[in-house]
mmCIF file of C-alpha atoms in Angstrom:
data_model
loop_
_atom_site.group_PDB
_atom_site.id
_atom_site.type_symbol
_atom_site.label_atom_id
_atom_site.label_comp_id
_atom_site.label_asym_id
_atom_site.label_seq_id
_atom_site.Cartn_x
_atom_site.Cartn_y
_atom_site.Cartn_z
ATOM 1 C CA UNK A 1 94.208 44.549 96.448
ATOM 2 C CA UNK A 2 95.857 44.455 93.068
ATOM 3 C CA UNK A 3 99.250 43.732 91.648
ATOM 4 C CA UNK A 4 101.214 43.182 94.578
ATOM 5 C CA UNK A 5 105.118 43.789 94.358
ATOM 6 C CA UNK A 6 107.819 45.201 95.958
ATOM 7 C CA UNK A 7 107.663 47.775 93.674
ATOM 8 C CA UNK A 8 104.391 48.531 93.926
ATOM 9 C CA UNK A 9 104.343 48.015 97.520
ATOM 10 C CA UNK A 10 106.716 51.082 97.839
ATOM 11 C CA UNK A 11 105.631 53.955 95.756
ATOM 12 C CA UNK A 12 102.540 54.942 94.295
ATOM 13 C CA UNK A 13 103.951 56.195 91.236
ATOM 14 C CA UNK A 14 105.066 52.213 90.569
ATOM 15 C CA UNK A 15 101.405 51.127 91.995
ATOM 16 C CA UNK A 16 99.414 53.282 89.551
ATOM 17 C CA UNK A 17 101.588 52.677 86.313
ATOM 18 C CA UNK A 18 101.730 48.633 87.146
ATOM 19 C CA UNK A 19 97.559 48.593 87.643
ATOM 20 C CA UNK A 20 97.082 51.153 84.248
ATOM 21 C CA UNK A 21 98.899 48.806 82.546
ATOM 22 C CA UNK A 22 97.950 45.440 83.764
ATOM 23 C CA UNK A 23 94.403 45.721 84.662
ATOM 24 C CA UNK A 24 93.222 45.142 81.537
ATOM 25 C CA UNK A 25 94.658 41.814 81.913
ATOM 26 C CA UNK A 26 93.631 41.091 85.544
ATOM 27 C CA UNK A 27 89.987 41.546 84.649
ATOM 28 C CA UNK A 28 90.650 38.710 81.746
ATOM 29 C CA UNK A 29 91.923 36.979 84.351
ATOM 30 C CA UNK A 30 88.200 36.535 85.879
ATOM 31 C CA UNK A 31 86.756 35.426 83.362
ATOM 32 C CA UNK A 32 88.109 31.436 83.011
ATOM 33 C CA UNK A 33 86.304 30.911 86.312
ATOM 34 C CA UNK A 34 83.270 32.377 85.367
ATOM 35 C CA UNK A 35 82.923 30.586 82.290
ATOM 36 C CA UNK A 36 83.607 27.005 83.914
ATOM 37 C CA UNK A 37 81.154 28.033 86.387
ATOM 38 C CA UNK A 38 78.149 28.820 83.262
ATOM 39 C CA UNK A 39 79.614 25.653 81.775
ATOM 40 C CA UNK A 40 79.071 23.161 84.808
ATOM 41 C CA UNK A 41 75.908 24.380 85.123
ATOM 42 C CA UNK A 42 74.922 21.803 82.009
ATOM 43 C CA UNK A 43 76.139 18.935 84.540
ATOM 44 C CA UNK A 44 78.780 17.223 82.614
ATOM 45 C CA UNK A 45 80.197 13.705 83.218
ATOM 46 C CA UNK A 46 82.602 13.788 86.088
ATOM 47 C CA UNK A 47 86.237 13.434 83.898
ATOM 48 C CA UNK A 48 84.451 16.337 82.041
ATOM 49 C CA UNK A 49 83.338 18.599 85.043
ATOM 50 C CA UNK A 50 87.005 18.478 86.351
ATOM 51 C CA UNK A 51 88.820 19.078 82.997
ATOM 52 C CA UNK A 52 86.484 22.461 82.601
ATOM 53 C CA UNK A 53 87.303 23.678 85.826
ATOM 54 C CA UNK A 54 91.134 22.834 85.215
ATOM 55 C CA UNK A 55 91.350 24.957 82.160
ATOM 56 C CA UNK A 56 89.530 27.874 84.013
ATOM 57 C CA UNK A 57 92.014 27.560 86.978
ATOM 58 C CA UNK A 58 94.877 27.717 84.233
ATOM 59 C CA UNK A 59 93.448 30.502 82.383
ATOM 60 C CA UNK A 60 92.861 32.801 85.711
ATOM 61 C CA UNK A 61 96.349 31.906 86.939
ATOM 62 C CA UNK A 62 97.988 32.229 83.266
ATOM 63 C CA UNK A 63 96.405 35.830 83.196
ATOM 64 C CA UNK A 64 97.387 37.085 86.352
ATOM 65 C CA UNK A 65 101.102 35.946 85.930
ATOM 66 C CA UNK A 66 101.085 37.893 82.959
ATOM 67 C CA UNK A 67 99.389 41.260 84.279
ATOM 68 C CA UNK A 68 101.829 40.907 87.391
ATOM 69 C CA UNK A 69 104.655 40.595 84.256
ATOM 70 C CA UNK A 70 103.434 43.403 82.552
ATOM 71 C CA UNK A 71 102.636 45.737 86.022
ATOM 72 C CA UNK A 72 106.272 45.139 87.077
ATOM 73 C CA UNK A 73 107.685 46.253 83.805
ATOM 74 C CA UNK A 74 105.503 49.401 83.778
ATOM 75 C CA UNK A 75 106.218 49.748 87.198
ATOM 76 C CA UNK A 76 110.079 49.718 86.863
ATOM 77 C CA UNK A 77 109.711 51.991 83.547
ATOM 78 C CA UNK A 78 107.390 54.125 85.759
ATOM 79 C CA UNK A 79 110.349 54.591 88.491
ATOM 80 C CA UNK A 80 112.862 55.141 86.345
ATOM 81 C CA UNK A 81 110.965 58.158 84.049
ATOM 82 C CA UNK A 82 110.214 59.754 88.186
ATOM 83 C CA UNK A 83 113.753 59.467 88.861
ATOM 84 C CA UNK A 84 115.137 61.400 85.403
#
C-alpha cells in the first residue's frame, strides 16, 4: 500500500524517501471524503448531495496525484544521492 511506482516498486531506498515525503499529502488526501461524508449527513437536496461528494472525489484524487508527484521526485533524488 502506498505510493506505487516503478521506482518505488524497485528499491526501498526510492520507497521510503517517496512515502517521507509524500505522506503528509496522502493523509490530506482522506480527508475530502470524510468531510462530504459529515456533510451529507445534514441530507441536502439531491443537485446538492452530488455536488458535495464531487468536490470530495476531486479533492482525494487532486491530493494523491500530487503526493505520487512529489514521492517520485524524492524518490528519483533519493536514487540518485545512493548512487553518488
Amino acid at each position: 500500500v502506498g505510493i506505487r511506482t516503478t521506482l518505488t516498486l524497485n528499491s526501498e531506498i526510492a520507497w521510503d524517501a517517496a512515502h517521507l515525503a509524500g505522506g503528509r499529502r496522502l493523509m490530506l488526501s482522506g480527508y475530502g471524503p470524510v468531510g462530504s461524508g459529515i456533510l451529507l449527513f445534514s441530507q441536502p437536496t439531491n443537485g446538492v448531495g452530488a455536488a458535495i461528494v464531487l468536490v470530495g472525489l476531486g479533492w482525494m484524487v487532486g491530493w494523491i496525484l500530487a503526493a505520487a508527484a512529489l514521492g517520485e521526485r524524492a524518490a528519483k533524488a533519493a536514487l540518485d544521492d545512493a548512487g553518488d
